[in-house]
């Protein structure tokens, strides 16, 4: 579900996360491994500054492995703990408890020294819509917890979900908004499927995706669409893909909407292989 984030919703979502933070020891910030920056909330550092945090690069099964390694290195250099995971199959989830224990050792040692009875670590999952929060909670809990919906402002009673003996999760995640005022961020979110198509100009998203693939994954593009050469411009590329796949309108014109749907569907279904749509280098270049 795609949320329409109005200022009131944002303020409410932020308030709810702040309330939840009071109950927990550590935050698991879930991002999409294919776009770790674009799938973050723009104010996350400020919002969770009071708590230790692990960045979880989810859907790592869909991302380019070499780029994911670069991202893990990037976060490490910034002193931020990060793990690559696949919430759907459970890959990488075992490390979450271990890393949480390491990050909270001092706090828990202090509590023990004061004679406070040992307890499980309490955690909150935070992320933008569609990043895999419910999938992760269900995986960790090893049961199906009903999805409460992505509507910011929906209040439900807080409940703890046990993950083994050493970790407890709040059963409702913190839902925050993406940096959608940045057009490039919107295009990347749309390409990966985080924003639903109804509210977007599909052709615009596909132009972005094809240009990106042409530059970063030309061989995948050639192989998938059976192309000898890649045209320099994006419109002829659209044309040739449309023609090859039979997206033709009466009169022989290329059906760009149909071609767009097809290209995006195939990207999202990993038909062009594992893809990442941003690298740490792109961000360090911008910031330096
Ligand atoms: P949310 O609570 O953060 O909103 O996300 P949710 O768990 O509903 O996950 C969104 C979609 O992403 C789901 O697909 C889910 O199966 C998929 N997903 C979550 N984690 C992973 C992962 O690690 N790897 C892969 N490959 N997929 C993952 P869906 O139900 O098909 O929804 P949609 O794609 O139609 O939006």
PDB file of N, CA, C and O in Angstrom, residues 247-255:
ATOM      1  N   UNK A 247       4.877  -5.325 -28.147  1.00  0.00           N
ATOM      2  CA  UNK A 247       4.040  -4.264 -27.559  1.00  0.00           C
ATOM      3  C   UNK A 247       3.734  -3.236 -28.652  1.00  0.00           C
ATOM      4  O   UNK A 247       4.296  -2.146 -28.682  1.00  0.00           O
ATOM      5  N   UNK A 248       2.851  -3.634 -29.549  1.00  0.00           N
ATOM      6  CA  UNK A 248       2.555  -2.809 -30.719  1.00  0.00           C
ATOM      7  C   UNK A 248       1.070  -2.431 -30.728  1.00  0.00           C
ATOM      8  O   UNK A 248       0.218  -3.279 -30.443  1.00  0.00           O
ATOM      9  N   UNK A 249       0.813  -1.180 -31.087  1.00  0.00           N
ATOM     10  CA  UNK A 249      -0.585  -0.718 -31.167  1.00  0.00           C
ATOM     11  C   UNK A 249      -1.049  -0.839 -32.619  1.00  0.00           C
ATOM     12  O   UNK A 249      -0.222  -0.957 -33.529  1.00  0.00           O
ATOM     13  N   UNK A 250      -2.370  -0.735 -32.841  1.00  0.00           N
ATOM     14  CA  UNK A 250      -2.846  -0.737 -34.226  1.00  0.00           C
ATOM     15  C   UNK A 250      -2.126   0.355 -35.018  1.00  0.00           C
ATOM     16  O   UNK A 250      -1.896   1.444 -34.493  1.00  0.00           O
ATOM     17  N   UNK A 251      -1.748   0.056 -36.222  1.00  0.00           N
ATOM     18  CA  UNK A 251      -1.016   1.032 -37.031  1.00  0.00           C
ATOM     19  C   UNK A 251       0.485   0.830 -36.918  1.00  0.00           C
ATOM     20  O   UNK A 251       1.266   1.537 -37.547  1.00  0.00           O
ATOM     21  N   UNK A 252       0.860  -0.121 -36.071  1.00  0.00           N
ATOM     22  CA  UNK A 252       2.280  -0.458 -35.979  1.00  0.00           C
ATOM     23  C   UNK A 252       3.089   0.405 -35.018  1.00  0.00           C
ATOM     24  O   UNK A 252       4.310   0.282 -34.943  1.00  0.00           O
ATOM     25  N   UNK A 253       2.402   1.285 -34.279  1.00  0.00           N
ATOM     26  CA  UNK A 253       3.144   2.120 -33.332  1.00  0.00           C
ATOM     27  C   UNK A 253       3.513   1.336 -32.068  1.00  0.00           C
ATOM     28  O   UNK A 253       2.792   0.424 -31.669  1.00  0.00           O
ATOM     29  N   UNK A 254       4.622   1.735 -31.455  1.00  0.00           N
ATOM     30  CA  UNK A 254       5.032   1.080 -30.204  1.00  0.00           C
ATOM     31  C   UNK A 254       4.110   1.524 -29.076  1.00  0.00           C
ATOM     32  O   UNK A 254       3.821   2.700 -28.923  1.00  0.00           O
ATOM     33  N   UNK A 255       3.653   0.560 -28.289  1.00  0.00           N
ATOM     34  CA  UNK A 255       2.825   0.865 -27.121  1.00  0.00           C
ATOM     35  C   UNK A 255       3.770   1.099 -25.938  1.00  0.00           C
ATOM     36  O   UNK A 255       4.254   0.156 -25.314  1.00  0.00           O
TER      37      UNK A 255
END
